[in-house]
Backbone as ProteinMPNN parsed JSONL, in Angstrom:
{"seq_chain_A": "XXXXXXXXXXXXXXXXXXXXXXXXXXXXXXXXXXXXXXXXXXXXXXXXXXXXXXXXXXXXXXXXXXXXXXXXXXXXXXXXXXXXXXXXXXXXXXXXXXXXXXXXXXXXXXXXXXXXXXXXXXXXXXXXXXXXXX", "coords_chain_A": {"N_chain_A": [[17.651, 33.801, -15.936], [19.57, 36.394, -17.525], [19.072, 37.904, -20.379], [21.341, 36.855, -23.115], [24.051, 39.868, -24.488], [25.59, 40.245, -26.061], [26.877, 38.089, -29.436], [28.43, 35.337, -30.543], [29.172, 36.32, -33.351], [29.093, 38.881, -33.176], [30.612, 40.177, -31.688], [32.996, 39.11, -33.156], [32.601, 40.45, -35.508], [33.296, 42.957, -34.014], [34.447, 46.449, -35.195], [37.759, 47.708, -33.751], [38.74, 51.315, -33.652], [41.287, 52.425, -34.57], [44.044, 54.462, -32.831], [46.265, 57.083, -32.564], [49.699, 55.113, -31.002], [47.724, 52.941, -29.231], [46.788, 49.823, -29.163], [48.125, 47.078, -30.648], [46.241, 46.17, -33.625], [46.713, 43.337, -34.409], [47.161, 41.511, -31.867], [44.778, 42.204, -30.81], [42.823, 41.051, -32.452], [43.511, 38.309, -31.388], [43.063, 37.75, -29.815], [40.556, 38.567, -28.874], [39.772, 36.484, -30.532], [39.957, 34.322, -29.296], [38.842, 34.972, -27.424], [35.991, 34.228, -28.683], [36.456, 31.698, -29.356], [35.551, 30.524, -26.6], [33.805, 32.55, -26.03], [31.429, 30.808, -27.784], [32.246, 27.918, -27.11], [30.801, 28.116, -24.55], [28.886, 28.644, -24.605], [27.422, 26.058, -26.178], [27.99, 24.628, -24.001], [26.344, 25.018, -22.336], [24.083, 24.862, -23.508], [23.512, 22.056, -23.611], [23.63, 21.779, -20.793], [20.659, 22.595, -21.195], [19.128, 20.579, -22.162], [19.995, 18.374, -20.58], [18.695, 19.332, -18.401], [16.233, 19.547, -18.922], [15.688, 17.227, -19.369], [16.295, 15.809, -17.292], [14.095, 16.526, -15.644], [11.823, 16.43, -17.17], [12.3, 13.524, -16.548], [12.079, 13.376, -13.414], [9.375, 13.488, -13.555], [8.277, 11.628, -15.331], [8.657, 10.117, -12.902], [7.09, 10.392, -10.422], [4.988, 10.34, -10.906], [4.582, 7.487, -11.476], [5.178, 6.546, -9.334], [3.182, 7.441, -7.698], [0.797, 5.708, -9.296], [1.56, 3.339, -8.447], [1.156, 3.914, -5.01], [-1.209, 4.413, -5.742], [-2.164, 1.796, -6.241], [-0.694, 0.053, -4.613], [-2.423, 0.674, -2.471], [-4.999, -1.023, -3.498], [-3.889, -3.233, -3.974], [-3.475, -4.726, -0.569], [-5.8, -5.277, 0.074], [-6.965, -7.25, -2.096], [-4.66, -9.464, -1.828], [-5.333, -10.321, 0.592], [-7.83, -11.61, 0.836], [-6.923, -13.767, -1.606], [-5.778, -14.737, 0.695], [-7.804, -15.376, 2.526], [-9.139, -17.22, 0.724], [-6.669, -19.093, 0.191], [-7.215, -20.192, 2.589], [-9.859, -21.313, 3.07], [-10.233, -23.342, 1.177], [-7.914, -24.77, 1.836], [-9.234, -25.506, 4.638], [-11.264, -27.03, 3.16], [-9.505, -29.176, 2.39], [-8.867, -30.345, 4.375], [-11.424, -31.28, 5.91], [-11.298, -32.942, 3.897], [-9.91, -34.918, 4.26], [-10.254, -35.515, 7.262], [-13.315, -35.809, 6.998], [-13.471, -37.912, 5.452], [-11.704, -40.421, 5.466], [-13.177, -41.412, 7.767], [-16.042, -42.183, 5.864], [-14.838, -43.41, 3.79], [-14.293, -45.606, 6.331], [-16.941, -46.107, 6.264], [-17.757, -46.439, 3.869], [-16.377, -48.93, 3.818], [-17.207, -50.227, 5.629], [-19.991, -51.023, 4.487], [-19.972, -52.301, 2.054], [-18.895, -54.977, 3.155], [-20.869, -55.471, 4.766], [-22.493, -56.233, 2.749], [-21.501, -57.854, 1.407], [-21.171, -59.91, 3.466], [-24.268, -60.509, 3.236], [-24.559, -60.985, 0.213], [-23.138, -63.71, 0.486], [-24.702, -65.336, 2.317], [-26.821, -64.865, 1.204], [-26.399, -66.257, -1.536], [-26.087, -69.777, 0.052], [-28.406, -69.855, 0.895], [-29.781, -70.13, -1.057], [-28.706, -72.288, -2.835], [-29.069, -74.052, -0.041], [-31.904, -74.23, -1.283], [-31.79, -74.823, -3.103], [-30.776, -78.269, -3.447], [-33.063, -79.393, -1.837], [-34.857, -79.45, -3.868]], "CA_chain_A": [[18.218, 34.501, -16.055], [19.94, 37.939, -18.044], [20.388, 37.96, -21.645], [22.916, 37.354, -23.888], [24.298, 41.335, -25.534], [26.836, 39.907, -27.177], [26.465, 36.552, -30.053], [30.059, 35.424, -31.169], [29.324, 37.169, -34.0], [29.178, 40.68, -32.984], [32.739, 39.297, -30.976], [33.886, 38.478, -34.49], [32.901, 41.521, -36.639], [33.693, 44.101, -33.839], [35.593, 46.908, -35.686], [37.787, 49.125, -33.06], [38.742, 52.264, -34.138], [42.939, 52.872, -34.199], [44.46, 56.114, -33.105], [48.159, 56.459, -32.597], [50.042, 54.643, -29.259], [47.134, 52.421, -29.546], [46.209, 48.606, -28.436], [48.145, 46.108, -31.948], [45.533, 45.029, -33.847], [46.867, 41.697, -34.881], [47.084, 41.905, -30.42], [43.296, 42.601, -29.831], [42.36, 40.748, -33.138], [44.234, 37.421, -31.376], [42.803, 37.813, -27.596], [38.894, 38.484, -29.468], [39.221, 35.178, -31.863], [40.135, 32.897, -28.126], [37.272, 34.937, -26.795], [34.932, 33.91, -29.568], [35.839, 30.303, -28.817], [34.939, 30.428, -25.238], [31.867, 32.123, -25.639], [30.785, 29.925, -28.287], [32.347, 27.173, -25.844], [30.135, 28.12, -23.254], [27.074, 28.267, -25.24], [27.421, 25.192, -26.345], [28.243, 24.156, -22.633], [24.731, 26.306, -21.637], [22.365, 24.225, -24.211], [23.785, 21.213, -23.384], [23.573, 21.882, -19.452], [19.568, 22.854, -20.444], [19.258, 19.918, -22.777], [20.429, 17.388, -19.879], [17.558, 20.062, -16.718], [14.677, 19.317, -18.638], [15.672, 15.783, -19.246], [15.707, 15.186, -16.104], [12.801, 17.469, -15.368], [10.501, 14.786, -17.216], [12.644, 11.707, -15.574], [11.232, 13.44, -12.061], [7.586, 14.016, -14.068], [7.7, 10.127, -14.693], [9.434, 8.885, -11.906], [6.022, 11.091, -9.787], [3.45, 9.98, -11.647], [4.853, 6.431, -11.178], [5.609, 6.501, -7.351], [1.854, 8.541, -7.731], [0.461, 4.715, -9.609], [2.422, 2.62, -7.787], [1.027, 4.409, -4.571], [-2.945, 3.199, -5.882], [-1.724, 0.026, -6.486], [-0.159, -0.273, -3.26], [-3.542, 1.208, -1.724], [-5.594, -1.62, -3.651], [-2.789, -4.853, -3.028], [-4.527, -5.587, 0.356], [-7.297, -6.386, -0.775], [-6.393, -8.406, -3.215], [-4.291, -10.29, -1.106], [-6.932, -11.004, 1.74], [-8.726, -12.457, -0.369], [-6.647, -14.967, -1.652], [-5.235, -15.663, 1.734], [-9.698, -15.867, 2.766], [-9.557, -18.386, -0.692], [-6.798, -19.614, 0.793], [-7.721, -20.475, 4.532], [-11.158, -22.127, 2.515], [-9.023, -24.46, 0.896], [-6.822, -25.371, 3.559], [-10.37, -26.135, 5.741], [-12.076, -27.739, 2.698], [-9.162, -30.258, 1.735], [-8.55, -31.145, 6.026], [-12.569, -31.8, 6.054], [-12.353, -34.139, 2.911], [-8.949, -36.046, 5.273], [-11.377, -36.038, 8.812], [-14.5, -36.963, 6.898], [-12.973, -39.127, 4.198], [-11.29, -41.446, 5.75], [-14.847, -41.871, 8.231], [-16.55, -42.32, 4.703], [-14.158, -44.755, 3.54], [-14.315, -46.466, 6.812], [-18.473, -46.649, 6.533], [-17.787, -47.281, 2.803], [-15.963, -50.395, 3.911], [-18.428, -51.944, 6.331], [-21.498, -51.032, 4.178], [-19.249, -53.363, 1.873], [-18.695, -56.597, 4.28], [-22.188, -56.278, 5.209], [-23.059, -56.384, 1.176], [-20.904, -58.822, 1.302], [-21.902, -61.398, 3.967], [-25.592, -60.877, 2.59], [-24.728, -61.55, -0.581], [-22.954, -64.885, 1.106], [-25.481, -65.21, 2.935], [-28.052, -65.688, -0.585], [-25.798, -67.773, -1.937], [-26.213, -70.401, 0.495], [-29.472, -69.963, 0.863], [-29.995, -70.183, -2.483], [-27.95, -73.275, -2.371], [-29.858, -74.87, 0.656], [-32.733, -74.381, -1.657], [-31.517, -76.18, -4.88], [-30.493, -78.289, -2.916], [-34.133, -79.519, -1.847], [-35.231, -80.329, -5.545]], "C_chain_A": [[18.327, 35.027, -17.591], [20.278, 37.487, -19.491], [21.264, 38.106, -22.455], [23.078, 38.592, -24.825], [25.028, 40.55, -26.502], [26.86, 38.292, -27.658], [27.864, 36.846, -30.485], [30.157, 36.072, -32.613], [29.674, 38.061, -34.359], [30.791, 40.376, -32.771], [33.012, 39.948, -32.364], [33.792, 39.723, -35.529], [32.728, 43.357, -35.368], [35.215, 45.356, -34.499], [36.295, 47.756, -34.292], [38.52, 50.512, -33.895], [40.634, 53.121, -33.747], [43.187, 54.488, -34.195], [45.744, 55.808, -32.589], [48.72, 56.463, -30.686], [48.563, 53.792, -29.058], [47.077, 50.702, -28.834], [46.671, 47.835, -30.674], [47.105, 45.97, -32.168], [45.233, 43.825, -33.901], [46.563, 41.572, -33.182], [45.702, 41.14, -30.217], [42.905, 41.097, -31.22], [42.462, 38.676, -32.835], [43.135, 36.621, -30.685], [41.389, 37.738, -28.003], [38.209, 37.524, -29.741], [39.376, 33.631, -30.187], [38.43, 34.31, -27.496], [36.1, 34.818, -27.322], [35.48, 32.438, -28.702], [35.464, 29.766, -27.614], [33.84, 30.641, -25.3], [31.424, 31.042, -26.537], [30.876, 28.189, -27.23], [31.217, 27.056, -24.391], [29.112, 28.002, -23.406], [26.608, 27.207, -25.535], [27.066, 23.956, -25.055], [26.639, 24.801, -22.452], [23.415, 25.303, -22.25], [22.702, 23.292, -23.831], [23.229, 20.207, -22.089], [21.543, 21.858, -19.851], [19.111, 21.872, -20.993], [19.18, 18.171, -20.801], [19.356, 17.791, -18.395], [15.878, 19.421, -17.468], [14.789, 17.669, -18.825], [14.877, 14.691, -18.104], [14.984, 15.503, -15.138], [11.787, 16.455, -15.629], [10.638, 13.036, -16.834], [11.898, 12.044, -13.899], [9.499, 12.997, -12.118], [7.712, 12.548, -13.776], [8.104, 9.598, -13.819], [8.298, 9.248, -10.851], [5.274, 10.545, -10.172], [4.225, 8.403, -11.384], [4.901, 5.998, -9.979], [3.272, 7.089, -7.213], [0.571, 6.794, -7.992], [0.742, 3.496, -8.32], [1.561, 2.653, -5.848], [-0.599, 3.643, -4.776], [-3.153, 2.045, -5.959], [-1.629, -0.088, -5.516], [-1.654, -0.332, -2.293], [-4.072, -0.477, -1.833], [-4.854, -2.479, -3.102], [-4.075, -5.171, -1.566], [-5.351, -6.064, 0.46], [-7.513, -7.465, -1.693], [-5.776, -9.518, -2.324], [-4.857, -10.874, -0.067], [-7.951, -11.975, 1.054], [-8.579, -13.06, -0.839], [-6.113, -15.089, -0.549], [-7.018, -15.617, 2.126], [-9.501, -17.63, 1.579], [-8.625, -19.177, -0.105], [-7.216, -20.775, 2.114], [-9.214, -21.475, 3.669], [-10.338, -23.079, 1.886], [-8.289, -24.944, 1.51], [-8.241, -26.408, 4.121], [-10.715, -27.304, 4.631], [-11.09, -29.278, 2.446], [-8.446, -30.913, 3.44], [-10.082, -31.726, 6.637], [-12.868, -33.473, 5.475], [-11.107, -35.071, 4.211], [-9.704, -36.407, 6.448], [-11.805, -36.814, 7.692], [-14.051, -37.588, 6.23], [-12.698, -40.259, 4.357], [-12.768, -42.281, 7.038], [-15.6, -42.625, 6.662], [-16.529, -43.396, 4.318], [-14.092, -46.301, 4.375], [-15.703, -47.603, 6.654], [-18.341, -46.994, 5.268], [-17.503, -48.92, 3.136], [-16.798, -51.441, 4.526], [-19.843, -52.071, 6.116], [-20.719, -52.334, 3.204], [-19.617, -54.729, 2.294], [-20.3, -56.249, 4.416], [-23.371, -56.81, 3.966], [-22.793, -57.718, 1.169], [-21.191, -60.077, 1.893], [-23.379, -61.602, 3.381], [-25.328, -61.233, 1.553], [-24.208, -63.591, -0.38], [-23.929, -66.447, 1.592], [-26.792, -65.781, 1.565], [-27.747, -66.487, -0.791], [-26.074, -68.566, -1.4], [-27.547, -70.549, 0.831], [-30.309, -70.486, -0.207], [-29.347, -71.796, -2.824], [-28.354, -74.168, -2.112], [-30.674, -75.457, -0.679], [-32.767, -75.613, -2.801], [-31.322, -77.208, -4.119], [-31.756, -79.824, -3.034], [-35.041, -80.089, -2.974], [-34.716, -81.216, -6.296]], "O_chain_A": [[17.708, 34.596, -18.564], [21.307, 36.91, -19.843], [21.93, 39.123, -22.648], [22.428, 38.586, -25.87], [24.801, 40.415, -27.704], [26.865, 37.364, -26.849], [28.403, 37.927, -30.722], [31.289, 36.341, -33.015], [30.319, 38.354, -35.365], [31.771, 40.375, -33.516], [33.207, 41.148, -32.557], [34.731, 39.989, -36.28], [32.269, 44.446, -35.714], [36.429, 45.22, -34.348], [35.499, 48.474, -33.688], [38.757, 50.249, -35.074], [40.968, 54.011, -32.965], [42.837, 55.382, -34.965], [46.227, 54.723, -32.267], [48.456, 57.16, -29.706], [48.081, 54.531, -28.2], [47.508, 50.693, -27.681], [45.932, 47.993, -31.646], [46.449, 45.607, -31.192], [44.184, 43.228, -33.656], [45.338, 41.512, -33.082], [45.473, 40.033, -29.731], [42.717, 40.018, -30.658], [41.889, 37.848, -33.543], [42.587, 35.528, -30.827], [40.817, 36.773, -27.495], [37.01, 37.286, -29.589], [38.995, 32.461, -30.175], [37.234, 34.072, -27.328], [35.11, 35.192, -26.693], [35.01, 32.127, -27.607], [35.065, 28.603, -27.545], [32.907, 29.896, -24.999], [30.918, 30.136, -25.874], [29.924, 27.537, -26.801], [31.005, 26.165, -23.569], [28.311, 27.421, -22.673], [25.409, 27.046, -25.305], [26.349, 22.955, -25.044], [26.121, 23.998, -23.229], [22.306, 25.06, -21.773], [21.775, 23.176, -23.029], [22.791, 19.061, -21.997], [20.879, 21.236, -19.021], [18.065, 21.743, -20.357], [18.324, 17.393, -20.38], [19.167, 16.97, -17.498], [14.853, 19.036, -16.905], [13.895, 16.954, -18.372], [14.019, 13.824, -17.941], [15.035, 15.03, -14.003], [11.105, 15.814, -14.829], [9.926, 12.032, -16.797], [11.298, 11.167, -13.277], [8.727, 12.492, -11.302], [7.477, 12.042, -12.679], [7.962, 8.375, -13.813], [8.312, 8.329, -10.032], [4.619, 10.058, -9.251], [4.54, 8.708, -10.234], [4.566, 4.837, -9.744], [2.468, 6.742, -6.348], [-0.328, 6.609, -7.171], [-0.049, 3.036, -7.497], [1.369, 1.544, -5.348], [-1.038, 2.66, -4.178], [-4.171, 1.38, -5.772], [-2.7, -0.469, -5.045], [-1.901, -1.266, -1.531], [-3.862, -1.256, -0.903], [-4.938, -2.676, -1.89], [-5.191, -5.685, -1.643], [-5.68, -7.169, 0.889], [-8.326, -8.388, -1.745], [-6.477, -10.509, -2.119], [-4.776, -12.097, 0.052], [-8.611, -13.013, 1.101], [-9.604, -13.67, -1.144], [-5.586, -16.187, -0.727], [-7.349, -16.472, 1.305], [-9.759, -18.799, 1.869], [-9.153, -20.193, 0.349], [-7.413, -21.988, 2.183], [-9.232, -22.629, 4.095], [-9.606, -23.614, 2.719], [-8.361, -26.169, 1.411], [-8.304, -27.636, 4.056], [-10.527, -28.466, 4.991], [-11.674, -30.355, 2.326], [-7.633, -31.835, 3.497], [-10.095, -32.47, 7.617], [-13.578, -34.429, 5.789], [-11.637, -35.85, 5.003], [-9.831, -37.609, 6.684], [-11.317, -37.867, 7.283], [-14.555, -38.619, 6.675], [-13.178, -41.174, 3.686], [-13.127, -43.459, 7.023], [-15.528, -43.854, 6.633], [-17.411, -44.253, 4.288], [-13.965, -47.438, 3.921], [-15.816, -48.825, 6.754], [-18.834, -48.114, 5.139], [-18.209, -49.871, 2.803], [-17.058, -52.627, 4.321], [-20.689, -52.67, 6.779], [-20.907, -53.453, 3.683], [-20.506, -55.432, 1.813], [-20.967, -57.184, 3.973], [-24.45, -57.398, 4.041], [-23.617, -58.612, 0.976], [-21.416, -61.112, 1.266], [-23.724, -62.739, 3.059], [-25.934, -62.301, 1.46], [-24.785, -64.513, -0.956], [-23.926, -67.665, 1.413], [-27.336, -66.851, 1.293], [-28.295, -67.559, -0.533], [-26.922, -68.999, -2.179], [-27.808, -71.717, 1.118], [-31.339, -71.154, -0.125], [-30.33, -72.425, -3.217], [-28.42, -75.146, -2.857], [-30.462, -76.564, -1.174], [-33.366, -76.637, -3.132], [-32.491, -77.208, -3.734], [-31.657, -80.818, -3.753], [-35.802, -81.052, -2.875], [-35.273, -81.534, -7.347]]}, "name": "protein", "num_of_chains": 1, "seq": "XXXXXXXXXXXXXXXXXXXXXXXXXXXXXXXXXXXXXXXXXXXXXXXXXXXXXXXXXXXXXXXXXXXXXXXXXXXXXXXXXXXXXXXXXXXXXXXXXXXXXXXXXXXXXXXXXXXXXXXXXXXXXXXXXXXXXX"}
């Protein structure tokens, strides 16, 4: 960007020599005042644009870093998801085994309880018979 040669102060303080049949000094001063106002407005606008540019560049850097971080995270995430999926599969399999073998175990336990109950009844009956004999 080219360097500015004149500042608003330089324009304001510039004196022109007057010659015979020269420009009207008041009219020149009014025109220079307008130029100074425009010059200052352009400087303010330029400074605002520089600030916006810096802010946007920092935002771009921030988003770039965030994108890189997300990229690294997404590369690591499928491993975590697959292990979670494996865990879910194992959990489902365990529940299925409980369901299938649990019913069989309950049936076996019920049959065993029935046998024990029959044995108890038979033992009680035998005990009663032995007691009657005495």
